Amino acid sequence: MSLHLPDHIRVLERGWLSSNNIVFLDADTADVVDTGYVTHAAETLRLIDEALAGRTLQRIVNTHIHSDHAGGNAQLQARHGCSIWIPHGEADAVATWDETRLSYQVTSQQCPRFAYDGLIHPHDTLHLGGHEWLALPAPGHDHAMVMLWCEAQGILISADALWQKGFGVIFPELAGIPGFAAQKATLDLIAQLQPRLVIPGHGAPFTDVDAALLAAQSRIQWLSDLPQRNSDNALKVLLAFKLLEAQCLSLAELTDMVCTTLQGNPTMRLHYPQAPQATAALVAEQLVRSGVATRQGDALYAAI
Ligand SMILES: [Zn+2]
């Protein structure tokens, strides 16, 4: 099955921890959307070099500043001298490198500091790979996130607003900021656009957009019916991420992470009134059951 991705767009599909990197090729220059997680930066540099085939990387565009989307920014800029453009909603947090607002503190994730050169406002037009791409606000997973839409080609870069199966954690809700309705509206916007092809932040590009939207719409309803489900999913995803980064974590380290996450997320805290050790043990069990981890004594090992 051909997805009809134009030659000037290379999607570097990455595994766990890193977002996809989407390289746009012009005659002599190139741009990249999103740069993966810092522990994969060497691989990101190598893959992007390969895709560039001698062209100059002139710009990084970030859909949002989560650590798995912006973790390669600093190293790519150091190597290529390219500029970095970010959504305008992240400008202050990036300028002051406020790790709490940027989520790195609460998620126990890392992202090397960088400075931005340009801001993306809603409905700005970006020129990527010889085409015009419209920046569209995509609140829900992250209220500052943008998607990129190329009407002429019918292609949407959906970031973490829509994957083939689901979408990213609705992070604002964990901190008591409404996010479910915004995510619903973002999905409605995607439905209106009727893209023929979606390049998601994670996973392969896909064309069965209606099916993905239907599943996502039913999922957001399911989450907003019982917000504890969003918290449960967030905790599982965050601990899995950390385990895959560290490869091995003790139950005590998992418990520390649970404490840090709950401390920074007041709504989430209400969902786990029990001792943090008990919450950590519960999530550890879920990770083992779902095949993400194996357990030996008090240690959890990454299994994927
Ligand atoms: Zn994200």
Tab-separated table of C-alpha atoms and ligand atoms in Angstrom:
chain	number	residue	atom	x	y	z
A	1	MET	CA	0.000	0.000	0.000
A	2	SER	CA	1.424	3.351	-0.987
A	3	LEU	CA	0.871	6.333	1.258
A	4	HIS	CA	1.810	8.774	-1.514
A	5	LEU	CA	4.191	10.760	0.623
A	6	PRO	CA	5.751	13.366	-1.670
A	7	ASP	CA	9.502	12.994	-2.308
A	8	HIS	CA	10.281	16.260	-0.554
A	9	ILE	CA	8.929	14.983	2.787
A	10	ARG	CA	10.905	12.384	4.732
A	11	VAL	CA	9.283	11.015	7.860
A	12	LEU	CA	11.907	9.583	10.186
A	13	GLU	CA	9.758	7.300	12.257
A	14	ARG	CA	11.250	6.747	15.677
A	15	GLY	CA	10.611	4.228	18.400
A	16	TRP	CA	9.828	4.834	22.058
A	17	LEU	CA	10.954	8.089	23.729
A	18	SER	CA	11.431	10.083	20.525
A	19	SER	CA	8.818	11.772	18.391
A	20	ASN	CA	8.988	11.408	14.618
A	21	ASN	CA	11.273	13.850	12.801
A	22	ILE	CA	9.768	15.194	9.594
A	23	VAL	CA	12.345	16.509	7.147
A	24	PHE	CA	11.269	18.889	4.357
A	25	LEU	CA	13.659	19.073	1.424
A	26	ASP	CA	14.153	22.042	-0.881
A	27	ALA	CA	16.791	22.265	-3.617
A	28	ASP	CA	19.697	23.244	-1.346
A	29	THR	CA	18.117	23.649	2.062
A	30	ALA	CA	15.889	21.726	4.444
A	31	ASP	CA	13.736	22.175	7.542
A	32	VAL	CA	12.841	19.637	10.202
A	33	VAL	CA	9.725	19.401	12.339
A	34	ASP	CA	10.455	18.033	15.844
A	35	THR	CA	13.730	16.567	16.995
A	36	GLY	CA	13.144	13.612	19.355
A	37	TYR	CA	14.393	12.886	22.875
A	38	VAL	CA	17.845	13.882	24.108
A	39	THR	CA	19.125	10.348	24.781
A	40	HIS	CA	18.532	9.591	21.082
A	41	ALA	CA	20.173	12.789	19.827
A	42	ALA	CA	23.193	11.080	18.222
A	43	GLU	CA	20.852	8.851	16.188
A	44	THR	CA	18.669	11.864	15.315
A	45	LEU	CA	21.711	13.742	13.984
A	46	ARG	CA	22.769	10.731	11.929
A	47	LEU	CA	19.292	10.122	10.451
A	48	ILE	CA	18.815	13.796	9.603
A	49	ASP	CA	22.273	14.012	7.997
A	50	GLU	CA	21.338	11.064	5.829
A	51	ALA	CA	18.028	12.671	4.803
A	52	LEU	CA	19.711	16.019	4.057
A	53	ALA	CA	22.022	14.431	1.461
A	54	GLY	CA	24.303	17.475	1.491
A	55	ARG	CA	21.620	20.147	1.909
A	56	THR	CA	21.840	22.780	4.644
A	57	LEU	CA	19.471	22.402	7.587
A	58	GLN	CA	18.122	25.934	7.928
A	59	ARG	CA	15.380	25.603	10.522
A	60	ILE	CA	13.856	23.453	13.273
A	61	VAL	CA	10.098	23.850	13.772
A	62	ASN	CA	8.616	22.487	17.000
A	63	THR	CA	4.946	21.520	17.258
A	64	HIS	CA	5.366	21.808	21.034
A	65	ILE	CA	8.191	21.720	23.523
A	66	HIS	CA	7.687	18.355	25.217
A	67	SER	CA	11.021	16.648	25.835
A	68	ASP	CA	10.379	13.958	23.197
A	69	HIS	CA	9.774	16.620	20.503
A	70	ALA	CA	12.471	19.198	21.329
A	71	GLY	CA	15.235	17.090	22.898
A	72	GLY	CA	17.458	17.208	19.818
A	73	ASN	CA	17.116	20.985	19.264
A	74	ALA	CA	20.317	22.051	21.037
A	75	GLN	CA	22.585	19.467	19.397
A	76	LEU	CA	21.113	19.967	15.926
A	77	GLN	CA	21.549	23.716	16.234
A	78	ALA	CA	25.135	23.299	17.471
A	79	ARG	CA	25.923	21.122	14.445
A	80	HIS	CA	24.058	22.989	11.701
A	81	GLY	CA	23.650	26.541	13.023
A	82	CYS	CA	19.956	26.337	12.108
A	83	SER	CA	17.258	28.541	13.605
A	84	ILE	CA	14.597	27.232	16.000
A	85	TRP	CA	10.935	28.196	15.717
A	86	ILE	CA	8.468	27.376	18.468
A	87	PRO	CA	4.750	27.992	19.158
A	88	HIS	CA	4.271	31.493	20.556
A	89	GLY	CA	2.518	30.109	23.644
A	90	GLU	CA	5.844	28.624	24.807
A	91	ALA	CA	7.895	31.792	24.313
A	92	ASP	CA	8.159	32.915	27.956
A	93	ALA	CA	8.736	29.452	29.393
A	94	VAL	CA	11.522	28.774	26.867
A	95	ALA	CA	13.107	32.226	27.225
A	96	THR	CA	13.394	31.812	30.997
A	97	TRP	CA	13.818	28.028	30.731
A	98	ASP	CA	11.169	27.427	33.353
A	99	GLU	CA	11.420	23.629	33.744
A	100	THR	CA	8.191	23.472	35.727
A	101	ARG	CA	6.139	25.203	33.048
A	102	LEU	CA	7.969	23.249	30.363
A	103	SER	CA	6.872	20.038	32.187
A	104	TYR	CA	10.385	18.566	32.508
A	105	GLN	CA	10.440	18.867	36.282
A	106	VAL	CA	7.063	17.219	36.863
A	107	THR	CA	7.650	14.450	34.316
A	108	SER	CA	11.241	13.751	35.480
A	109	GLN	CA	12.326	14.110	31.845
A	110	GLN	CA	15.293	15.983	30.412
A	111	CYS	CA	15.648	18.479	27.585
A	112	PRO	CA	18.853	20.444	26.930
A	113	ARG	CA	18.287	24.190	27.031
A	114	PHE	CA	17.963	26.067	23.761
A	115	ALA	CA	16.899	29.554	22.709
A	116	TYR	CA	14.312	30.241	20.044
A	117	ASP	CA	14.772	32.418	16.959
A	118	GLY	CA	11.204	32.608	15.715
A	119	LEU	CA	7.653	32.261	17.016
A	120	ILE	CA	4.761	30.517	15.313
A	121	HIS	CA	1.380	32.191	15.757
A	122	PRO	CA	-1.946	30.532	14.967
A	123	HIS	CA	-2.710	30.819	11.238
A	124	ASP	CA	0.850	31.765	10.323
A	125	THR	CA	2.002	30.296	7.030
A	126	LEU	CA	5.306	28.426	6.997
A	127	HIS	CA	7.142	27.535	3.806
A	128	LEU	CA	8.337	23.953	4.051
A	129	GLY	CA	9.579	21.805	1.187
A	130	GLY	CA	8.278	24.219	-1.438
A	131	HIS	CA	4.720	24.322	-0.075
A	132	GLU	CA	2.725	26.533	2.244
A	133	TRP	CA	1.783	25.044	5.610
A	134	LEU	CA	-0.745	26.681	7.887
A	135	ALA	CA	-0.103	26.580	11.643
A	136	LEU	CA	-3.281	25.607	13.472
A	137	PRO	CA	-3.785	25.770	17.225
A	138	ALA	CA	-4.208	22.284	18.683
A	139	PRO	CA	-4.966	22.602	22.399
A	140	GLY	CA	-5.799	19.556	24.516
A	141	HIS	CA	-2.659	17.445	24.951
A	142	ASP	CA	-0.688	20.686	25.384
A	143	HIS	CA	-2.470	24.006	25.140
A	144	ALA	CA	0.382	25.673	23.222
A	145	MET	CA	0.736	22.920	20.626
A	146	VAL	CA	0.315	23.596	16.904
A	147	MET	CA	-0.477	21.303	13.989
A	148	LEU	CA	0.675	22.034	10.428
A	149	TRP	CA	-1.743	21.786	7.521
A	150	CYS	CA	-0.952	21.802	3.818
A	151	GLU	CA	-4.234	22.220	1.987
A	152	ALA	CA	-2.688	21.844	-1.473
A	153	GLN	CA	-1.408	18.377	-0.590
A	154	GLY	CA	-4.130	17.386	1.892
A	155	ILE	CA	-1.498	16.526	4.490
A	156	LEU	CA	-1.758	17.238	8.216
A	157	ILE	CA	1.103	17.074	10.712
A	158	SER	CA	-0.993	16.291	13.761
A	159	ALA	CA	1.716	16.196	16.489
A	160	ASP	CA	0.160	14.529	19.567
A	161	ALA	CA	-3.421	15.627	18.815
A	162	LEU	CA	-4.168	12.548	16.693
A	163	TRP	CA	-2.318	9.287	16.278
A	164	GLN	CA	-3.515	6.279	14.326
A	165	LYS	CA	-4.571	4.875	17.688
A	166	GLY	CA	-5.463	7.621	20.121
A	167	PHE	CA	-3.622	10.826	21.108
A	168	GLY	CA	-1.301	12.089	23.827
A	169	VAL	CA	-2.179	12.387	27.504
A	170	ILE	CA	-4.401	15.402	28.241
A	171	PHE	CA	-1.747	16.984	30.482
A	172	PRO	CA	-3.561	20.228	31.446
A	173	GLU	CA	-6.329	18.231	33.188
A	174	LEU	CA	-3.782	16.661	35.552
A	175	ALA	CA	-2.994	20.108	36.887
A	176	GLY	CA	-6.633	21.156	37.148
A	177	ILE	CA	-6.762	23.086	33.867
A	178	PRO	CA	-9.642	22.044	31.561
A	179	GLY	CA	-8.404	20.151	28.512
A	180	PHE	CA	-10.976	17.566	27.437
A	181	ALA	CA	-13.248	20.048	25.614
A	182	ALA	CA	-10.236	21.602	23.866
A	183	GLN	CA	-9.098	18.165	22.656
A	184	LYS	CA	-12.617	17.466	21.353
A	185	ALA	CA	-12.557	20.767	19.465
A	186	THR	CA	-9.124	19.948	18.014
A	187	LEU	CA	-10.460	16.601	16.753
A	188	ASP	CA	-13.476	18.426	15.242
A	189	LEU	CA	-11.101	20.797	13.470
A	190	ILE	CA	-9.179	17.848	11.994
A	191	ALA	CA	-12.463	16.312	10.831
A	192	GLN	CA	-13.352	19.572	9.053
A	193	LEU	CA	-10.011	19.674	7.264
A	194	GLN	CA	-10.550	16.178	5.852
A	195	PRO	CA	-6.859	15.365	5.416
A	196	ARG	CA	-6.032	12.592	2.976
A	197	LEU	CA	-2.918	11.771	4.963
A	198	VAL	CA	-1.863	12.397	8.557
A	199	ILE	CA	1.733	12.444	9.761
A	200	PRO	CA	1.424	11.927	13.521
A	201	GLY	CA	3.964	12.800	16.212
A	202	HIS	CA	4.439	9.099	16.917
A	203	GLY	CA	3.935	6.081	14.644
A	204	ALA	CA	3.622	5.711	10.882
A	205	PRO	CA	1.780	8.167	8.611
A	206	PHE	CA	-1.746	6.968	7.860
A	207	THR	CA	-4.597	7.545	5.438
A	208	ASP	CA	-7.529	5.921	7.257
A	209	VAL	CA	-8.174	9.229	8.977
A	210	ASP	CA	-11.917	8.714	9.541
A	211	ALA	CA	-11.318	5.533	11.524
A	212	ALA	CA	-8.615	7.222	13.614
A	213	LEU	CA	-10.897	10.184	14.307
A	214	LEU	CA	-13.798	7.977	15.297
A	215	ALA	CA	-11.629	6.061	17.768
A	216	ALA	CA	-10.131	9.290	19.132
A	217	GLN	CA	-13.539	10.901	19.576
A	218	SER	CA	-14.813	7.930	21.514
A	219	ARG	CA	-11.642	7.906	23.620
A	220	ILE	CA	-11.895	11.570	24.593
A	221	GLN	CA	-15.511	10.981	25.616
A	222	TRP	CA	-14.439	7.960	27.697
A	223	LEU	CA	-11.713	9.995	29.418
A	224	SER	CA	-13.894	13.003	30.156
A	225	ASP	CA	-16.640	10.734	31.559
A	226	LEU	CA	-14.194	9.679	34.281
A	227	PRO	CA	-11.082	11.914	34.533
A	228	GLN	CA	-9.356	9.335	36.753
A	229	ARG	CA	-8.790	7.401	33.513
A	230	ASN	CA	-6.648	10.245	32.168
A	231	SER	CA	-4.611	10.255	35.385
A	232	ASP	CA	-4.162	6.463	35.311
A	233	ASN	CA	-3.012	6.624	31.700
A	234	ALA	CA	-0.651	9.539	32.424
A	235	LEU	CA	1.011	7.805	35.338
A	236	LYS	CA	1.496	4.606	33.365
A	237	VAL	CA	2.897	6.477	30.357
A	238	LEU	CA	5.241	8.635	32.454
A	239	LEU	CA	6.635	5.713	34.442
A	240	ALA	CA	7.023	3.611	31.279
A	241	PHE	CA	8.891	6.499	29.627
A	242	LYS	CA	11.277	6.797	32.570
A	243	LEU	CA	11.820	3.036	32.715
A	244	LEU	CA	12.639	2.878	29.001
A	245	GLU	CA	15.062	5.755	29.446
A	246	ALA	CA	16.788	4.268	32.521
A	247	GLN	CA	16.249	0.597	31.474
A	248	CYS	CA	16.101	-0.396	35.174
A	249	LEU	CA	14.356	1.279	38.127
A	250	SER	CA	13.909	0.207	41.718
A	251	LEU	CA	10.491	0.426	43.355
A	252	ALA	CA	11.917	3.203	45.532
A	253	GLU	CA	12.835	5.206	42.406
A	254	LEU	CA	9.352	4.616	40.976
A	255	THR	CA	7.874	5.832	44.247
A	256	ASP	CA	10.003	9.018	44.089
A	257	MET	CA	8.696	9.624	40.586
A	258	VAL	CA	5.107	9.121	41.685
A	259	CYS	CA	5.674	11.697	44.461
A	260	THR	CA	7.176	14.252	42.042
A	261	THR	CA	4.380	13.768	39.521
A	262	LEU	CA	1.608	14.060	42.106
A	263	GLN	CA	3.245	17.079	43.732
A	264	GLY	CA	3.083	19.025	40.484
A	265	ASN	CA	-0.438	17.908	39.528
A	266	PRO	CA	-3.125	18.787	42.080
A	267	THR	CA	-6.006	17.076	40.278
A	268	MET	CA	-4.017	13.915	39.815
A	269	ARG	CA	-3.192	13.943	43.523
A	270	LEU	CA	-6.903	13.602	44.345
A	271	HIS	CA	-7.023	10.414	42.289
A	272	TYR	CA	-4.347	8.674	44.377
A	273	PRO	CA	-5.168	9.151	48.055
A	274	GLN	CA	-3.225	6.005	49.033
A	275	ALA	CA	0.474	5.968	50.002
A	276	PRO	CA	2.761	6.666	46.990
A	277	GLN	CA	4.471	3.278	47.513
A	278	ALA	CA	1.141	1.554	46.921
A	279	THR	CA	0.533	3.616	43.752
A	280	ALA	CA	4.037	2.809	42.464
A	281	ALA	CA	3.524	-0.917	43.145
A	282	LEU	CA	0.198	-0.827	41.299
A	283	VAL	CA	1.663	0.846	38.217
A	284	ALA	CA	4.670	-1.528	38.302
A	285	GLU	CA	2.240	-4.429	38.179
A	286	GLN	CA	0.417	-2.875	35.207
A	287	LEU	CA	3.690	-2.357	33.336
A	288	VAL	CA	4.625	-6.007	33.860
A	289	ARG	CA	1.160	-7.178	32.817
A	290	SER	CA	1.245	-5.108	29.626
A	291	GLY	CA	4.680	-6.476	28.675
A	292	VAL	CA	6.563	-3.174	29.060
A	293	ALA	CA	8.570	-4.404	32.050
A	294	THR	CA	9.810	-7.491	33.827
A	295	ARG	CA	10.278	-7.594	37.574
A	296	GLN	CA	13.075	-9.136	39.596
A	297	GLY	CA	12.708	-8.590	43.324
A	298	ASP	CA	12.426	-4.843	43.885
A	299	ALA	CA	13.737	-3.897	40.450
A	300	LEU	CA	11.835	-3.306	37.240
A	301	TYR	CA	13.566	-3.862	33.872
A	302	ALA	CA	12.487	-2.503	30.496
A	303	ALA	CA	11.213	-5.372	28.352
A	304	ILE	CA	10.735	-3.602	25.019
B	1	ZN	ZN	3.632	15.769	23.590
